[in-house]
């Protein structure tokens, strides 16, 4: 099995656990004289099976990510850490540019000439340019990670 397939199965298992949790909580109590919509005990047992499968998948995915070398990016774990940091960096830069340009104020700008002007403490154009560069790096890295996901076999 390829890593990408395991990642898809992991996402399905997480969704399944969440659905089962919701169904268990809705069936955990019922009125006297009525039947519950579903058997909460059976749903709990099913959720425990799915959780065990999920744990195994996560363990295998993590082991594979730590062992799979993808060139200059290091291991997949290294690349995923870099991708997470690039996402945060992009968010910081765009938030700073938005705040400095006044986009975050939502119409609370200067109304009269006698009011004090708001000045930018940051160079907006430079921040947006830097954010564009980070976004480009993020896209490039994401392509390499996705390629590796379809090329790397899942370890046991």
PDB file of C-alpha atoms in Angstrom:
ATOM      1  CA  UNK A   1       0.000   0.000   0.000  1.00  0.00           C
ATOM      2  CA  UNK A   2       1.227   3.484  -0.825  1.00  0.00           C
ATOM      3  CA  UNK A   3       1.472   6.178   1.829  1.00  0.00           C
ATOM      4  CA  UNK A   4      -1.217   8.267   0.110  1.00  0.00           C
ATOM      5  CA  UNK A   5      -3.679   5.379   0.396  1.00  0.00           C
ATOM      6  CA  UNK A   6      -2.927   5.049   4.103  1.00  0.00           C
ATOM      7  CA  UNK A   7      -3.449   8.799   4.573  1.00  0.00           C
ATOM      8  CA  UNK A   8      -6.831   8.493   2.880  1.00  0.00           C
ATOM      9  CA  UNK A   9      -7.758   5.546   5.086  1.00  0.00           C
ATOM     10  CA  UNK A  10      -6.670   7.519   8.151  1.00  0.00           C
ATOM     11  CA  UNK A  11      -8.917  10.429   7.177  1.00  0.00           C
ATOM     12  CA  UNK A  12     -11.819   8.009   6.643  1.00  0.00           C
ATOM     13  CA  UNK A  13     -11.199   6.394  10.038  1.00  0.00           C
ATOM     14  CA  UNK A  14     -11.136   9.777  11.779  1.00  0.00           C
ATOM     15  CA  UNK A  15     -14.463  10.690  10.139  1.00  0.00           C
ATOM     16  CA  UNK A  16     -15.900   7.303  11.092  1.00  0.00           C
ATOM     17  CA  UNK A  17     -14.870   7.694  14.743  1.00  0.00           C
ATOM     18  CA  UNK A  18     -16.464  11.140  14.861  1.00  0.00           C
ATOM     19  CA  UNK A  19     -19.692   9.784  13.354  1.00  0.00           C
ATOM     20  CA  UNK A  20     -19.741   6.921  15.836  1.00  0.00           C
ATOM     21  CA  UNK A  21     -19.107   9.305  18.733  1.00  0.00           C
ATOM     22  CA  UNK A  22     -22.089  11.398  17.667  1.00  0.00           C
ATOM     23  CA  UNK A  23     -24.306   8.338  17.281  1.00  0.00           C
ATOM     24  CA  UNK A  24     -23.244   6.972  20.688  1.00  0.00           C
ATOM     25  CA  UNK A  25     -24.011  10.249  22.444  1.00  0.00           C
ATOM     26  CA  UNK A  26     -27.435  10.416  20.784  1.00  0.00           C
ATOM     27  CA  UNK A  27     -28.224   6.834  21.786  1.00  0.00           C
ATOM     28  CA  UNK A  28     -26.694   6.839  25.273  1.00  0.00           C
ATOM     29  CA  UNK A  29     -29.977   7.874  26.947  1.00  0.00           C
ATOM     30  CA  UNK A  30     -33.587   7.278  26.065  1.00  0.00           C
ATOM     31  CA  UNK A  31     -37.001   7.664  27.635  1.00  0.00           C
ATOM     32  CA  UNK A  32     -38.460   4.895  29.722  1.00  0.00           C
ATOM     33  CA  UNK A  33     -40.808   2.752  27.672  1.00  0.00           C
ATOM     34  CA  UNK A  34     -39.103   3.627  24.376  1.00  0.00           C
ATOM     35  CA  UNK A  35     -36.341   1.939  22.464  1.00  0.00           C
ATOM     36  CA  UNK A  36     -33.106   3.802  21.751  1.00  0.00           C
ATOM     37  CA  UNK A  37     -32.515   4.753  18.120  1.00  0.00           C
ATOM     38  CA  UNK A  38     -29.396   2.570  18.044  1.00  0.00           C
ATOM     39  CA  UNK A  39     -27.566   0.156  20.333  1.00  0.00           C
ATOM     40  CA  UNK A  40     -25.037   2.373  22.143  1.00  0.00           C
ATOM     41  CA  UNK A  41     -23.051  -0.630  23.400  1.00  0.00           C
ATOM     42  CA  UNK A  42     -22.600  -1.971  19.867  1.00  0.00           C
ATOM     43  CA  UNK A  43     -21.650   1.501  18.613  1.00  0.00           C
ATOM     44  CA  UNK A  44     -19.026   1.824  21.351  1.00  0.00           C
ATOM     45  CA  UNK A  45     -17.591  -1.573  20.432  1.00  0.00           C
ATOM     46  CA  UNK A  46     -17.471  -0.567  16.771  1.00  0.00           C
ATOM     47  CA  UNK A  47     -15.738   2.706  17.661  1.00  0.00           C
ATOM     48  CA  UNK A  48     -13.099   0.801  19.640  1.00  0.00           C
ATOM     49  CA  UNK A  49     -12.387  -1.383  16.594  1.00  0.00           C
ATOM     50  CA  UNK A  50     -12.060   1.633  14.327  1.00  0.00           C
ATOM     51  CA  UNK A  51      -9.824   3.367  16.903  1.00  0.00           C
ATOM     52  CA  UNK A  52      -7.530   0.326  17.031  1.00  0.00           C
ATOM     53  CA  UNK A  53      -7.255   0.368  13.217  1.00  0.00           C
ATOM     54  CA  UNK A  54      -6.638   4.113  13.315  1.00  0.00           C
ATOM     55  CA  UNK A  55      -3.864   3.711  15.868  1.00  0.00           C
ATOM     56  CA  UNK A  56      -2.155   1.116  13.688  1.00  0.00           C
ATOM     57  CA  UNK A  57      -2.446   3.339  10.611  1.00  0.00           C
ATOM     58  CA  UNK A  58      -1.057   6.362  12.450  1.00  0.00           C
ATOM     59  CA  UNK A  59       1.845   4.301  13.787  1.00  0.00           C
ATOM     60  CA  UNK A  60       2.697   3.011  10.305  1.00  0.00           C
ATOM     61  CA  UNK A  61       2.316   6.457   8.696  1.00  0.00           C
ATOM     62  CA  UNK A  62       4.586   8.044  11.292  1.00  0.00           C
ATOM     63  CA  UNK A  63       7.178   5.292  10.885  1.00  0.00           C
ATOM     64  CA  UNK A  64       7.077   5.707   7.107  1.00  0.00           C
ATOM     65  CA  UNK A  65       7.325   9.513   7.289  1.00  0.00           C
ATOM     66  CA  UNK A  66      10.363   9.246   9.566  1.00  0.00           C
ATOM     67  CA  UNK A  67      12.154   6.772   7.304  1.00  0.00           C
ATOM     68  CA  UNK A  68      11.279   8.088   3.831  1.00  0.00           C
ATOM     69  CA  UNK A  69      14.010  10.324   2.406  1.00  0.00           C
ATOM     70  CA  UNK A  70      12.749  12.699  -0.270  1.00  0.00           C
ATOM     71  CA  UNK A  71      15.949  14.366  -1.380  1.00  0.00           C
ATOM     72  CA  UNK A  72      17.070  17.832  -0.314  1.00  0.00           C
ATOM     73  CA  UNK A  73      14.005  18.181   1.942  1.00  0.00           C
ATOM     74  CA  UNK A  74      15.256  15.352   4.171  1.00  0.00           C
ATOM     75  CA  UNK A  75      12.688  12.909   5.436  1.00  0.00           C
ATOM     76  CA  UNK A  76       8.972  13.302   4.936  1.00  0.00           C
ATOM     77  CA  UNK A  77       8.747  14.243   8.617  1.00  0.00           C
ATOM     78  CA  UNK A  78      11.244  17.056   7.996  1.00  0.00           C
ATOM     79  CA  UNK A  79       9.266  18.246   4.973  1.00  0.00           C
ATOM     80  CA  UNK A  80       5.973  18.151   6.896  1.00  0.00           C
ATOM     81  CA  UNK A  81       7.488  20.209   9.702  1.00  0.00           C
ATOM     82  CA  UNK A  82       8.790  22.731   7.162  1.00  0.00           C
ATOM     83  CA  UNK A  83       5.369  22.850   5.467  1.00  0.00           C
ATOM     84  CA  UNK A  84       3.628  23.555   8.784  1.00  0.00           C
ATOM     85  CA  UNK A  85       6.074  26.360   9.548  1.00  0.00           C
ATOM     86  CA  UNK A  86       5.696  27.835   6.057  1.00  0.00           C
ATOM     87  CA  UNK A  87       1.914  27.913   6.525  1.00  0.00           C
ATOM     88  CA  UNK A  88       2.301  29.737   9.830  1.00  0.00           C
ATOM     89  CA  UNK A  89       4.861  32.125   8.352  1.00  0.00           C
ATOM     90  CA  UNK A  90       2.518  32.949   5.461  1.00  0.00           C
ATOM     91  CA  UNK A  91      -0.338  33.582   7.905  1.00  0.00           C
ATOM     92  CA  UNK A  92       1.828  35.920  10.000  1.00  0.00           C
ATOM     93  CA  UNK A  93       2.978  37.887   6.958  1.00  0.00           C
ATOM     94  CA  UNK A  94      -0.501  38.255   5.452  1.00  0.00           C
ATOM     95  CA  UNK A  95      -2.028  39.196   8.819  1.00  0.00           C
ATOM     96  CA  UNK A  96       0.675  41.801   9.370  1.00  0.00           C
ATOM     97  CA  UNK A  97       0.173  43.228   5.868  1.00  0.00           C
ATOM     98  CA  UNK A  98      -3.615  43.311   6.349  1.00  0.00           C
ATOM     99  CA  UNK A  99      -3.296  45.063   9.699  1.00  0.00           C
ATOM    100  CA  UNK A 100      -0.740  47.560   8.407  1.00  0.00           C
ATOM    101  CA  UNK A 101      -2.881  48.392   5.378  1.00  0.00           C
ATOM    102  CA  UNK A 102      -5.982  48.908   7.488  1.00  0.00           C
ATOM    103  CA  UNK A 103      -7.902  45.951   6.037  1.00  0.00           C
ATOM    104  CA  UNK A 104      -8.503  44.603   9.539  1.00  0.00           C
ATOM    105  CA  UNK A 105     -10.379  47.731  10.604  1.00  0.00           C
ATOM    106  CA  UNK A 106     -13.538  46.979   8.579  1.00  0.00           C
ATOM    107  CA  UNK A 107     -14.597  50.532   7.792  1.00  0.00           C
ATOM    108  CA  UNK A 108     -13.386  52.270  10.929  1.00  0.00           C
ATOM    109  CA  UNK A 109     -11.104  54.648   9.050  1.00  0.00           C
ATOM    110  CA  UNK A 110     -10.835  58.373   9.354  1.00  0.00           C
ATOM    111  CA  UNK A 111     -14.190  60.146   8.962  1.00  0.00           C
ATOM    112  CA  UNK A 112     -13.162  63.797   9.229  1.00  0.00           C
ATOM    113  CA  UNK A 113      -9.980  65.682   8.387  1.00  0.00           C
ATOM    114  CA  UNK A 114      -9.663  66.731  12.031  1.00  0.00           C
ATOM    115  CA  UNK A 115      -9.269  63.121  13.165  1.00  0.00           C
ATOM    116  CA  UNK A 116      -5.798  61.681  13.578  1.00  0.00           C
ATOM    117  CA  UNK A 117      -4.510  59.664  10.655  1.00  0.00           C
ATOM    118  CA  UNK A 118      -3.508  56.057  11.115  1.00  0.00           C
ATOM    119  CA  UNK A 119       0.008  55.323   9.920  1.00  0.00           C
ATOM    120  CA  UNK A 120       1.488  51.997   8.971  1.00  0.00           C
ATOM    121  CA  UNK A 121       4.367  50.744  11.087  1.00  0.00           C
ATOM    122  CA  UNK A 122       5.192  48.084   8.495  1.00  0.00           C
ATOM    123  CA  UNK A 123       6.005  48.157   4.761  1.00  0.00           C
ATOM    124  CA  UNK A 124       2.846  46.593   3.295  1.00  0.00           C
ATOM    125  CA  UNK A 125       4.127  46.014  -0.244  1.00  0.00           C
ATOM    126  CA  UNK A 126       7.277  44.309   1.051  1.00  0.00           C
ATOM    127  CA  UNK A 127       5.232  42.100   3.396  1.00  0.00           C
ATOM    128  CA  UNK A 128       2.928  41.047   0.561  1.00  0.00           C
ATOM    129  CA  UNK A 129       5.942  40.286  -1.634  1.00  0.00           C
ATOM    130  CA  UNK A 130       7.484  38.181   1.124  1.00  0.00           C
ATOM    131  CA  UNK A 131       4.143  36.406   1.676  1.00  0.00           C
ATOM    132  CA  UNK A 132       3.985  35.613  -2.051  1.00  0.00           C
ATOM    133  CA  UNK A 133       7.482  34.096  -1.870  1.00  0.00           C
ATOM    134  CA  UNK A 134       6.560  31.992   1.143  1.00  0.00           C
ATOM    135  CA  UNK A 135       3.359  30.857  -0.600  1.00  0.00           C
ATOM    136  CA  UNK A 136       5.389  29.825  -3.660  1.00  0.00           C
ATOM    137  CA  UNK A 137       7.825  27.860  -1.461  1.00  0.00           C
ATOM    138  CA  UNK A 138       4.863  26.244   0.296  1.00  0.00           C
ATOM    139  CA  UNK A 139       3.256  25.182  -2.995  1.00  0.00           C
ATOM    140  CA  UNK A 140       6.542  23.741  -4.277  1.00  0.00           C
ATOM    141  CA  UNK A 141       7.126  21.806  -1.064  1.00  0.00           C
ATOM    142  CA  UNK A 142       3.539  20.562  -1.017  1.00  0.00           C
ATOM    143  CA  UNK A 143       3.957  19.175  -4.549  1.00  0.00           C
ATOM    144  CA  UNK A 144       7.084  17.285  -3.468  1.00  0.00           C
ATOM    145  CA  UNK A 145       5.289  15.897  -0.392  1.00  0.00           C
ATOM    146  CA  UNK A 146       2.277  14.809  -2.458  1.00  0.00           C
ATOM    147  CA  UNK A 147       4.547  13.151  -5.016  1.00  0.00           C
ATOM    148  CA  UNK A 148       6.327  11.257  -2.242  1.00  0.00           C
ATOM    149  CA  UNK A 149       2.985  10.172  -0.780  1.00  0.00           C
ATOM    150  CA  UNK A 150       2.196   8.354  -4.021  1.00  0.00           C
ATOM    151  CA  UNK A 151       5.711   6.949  -4.493  1.00  0.00           C
ATOM    152  CA  UNK A 152       6.549   5.723  -0.974  1.00  0.00           C
ATOM    153  CA  UNK A 153       5.328   2.349   0.250  1.00  0.00           C
ATOM    154  CA  UNK A 154       3.825   2.214   3.725  1.00  0.00           C
ATOM    155  CA  UNK A 155       6.061   0.470   6.267  1.00  0.00           C
ATOM    156  CA  UNK A 156       4.802  -2.167   8.685  1.00  0.00           C
TER     157      UNK A 156
END
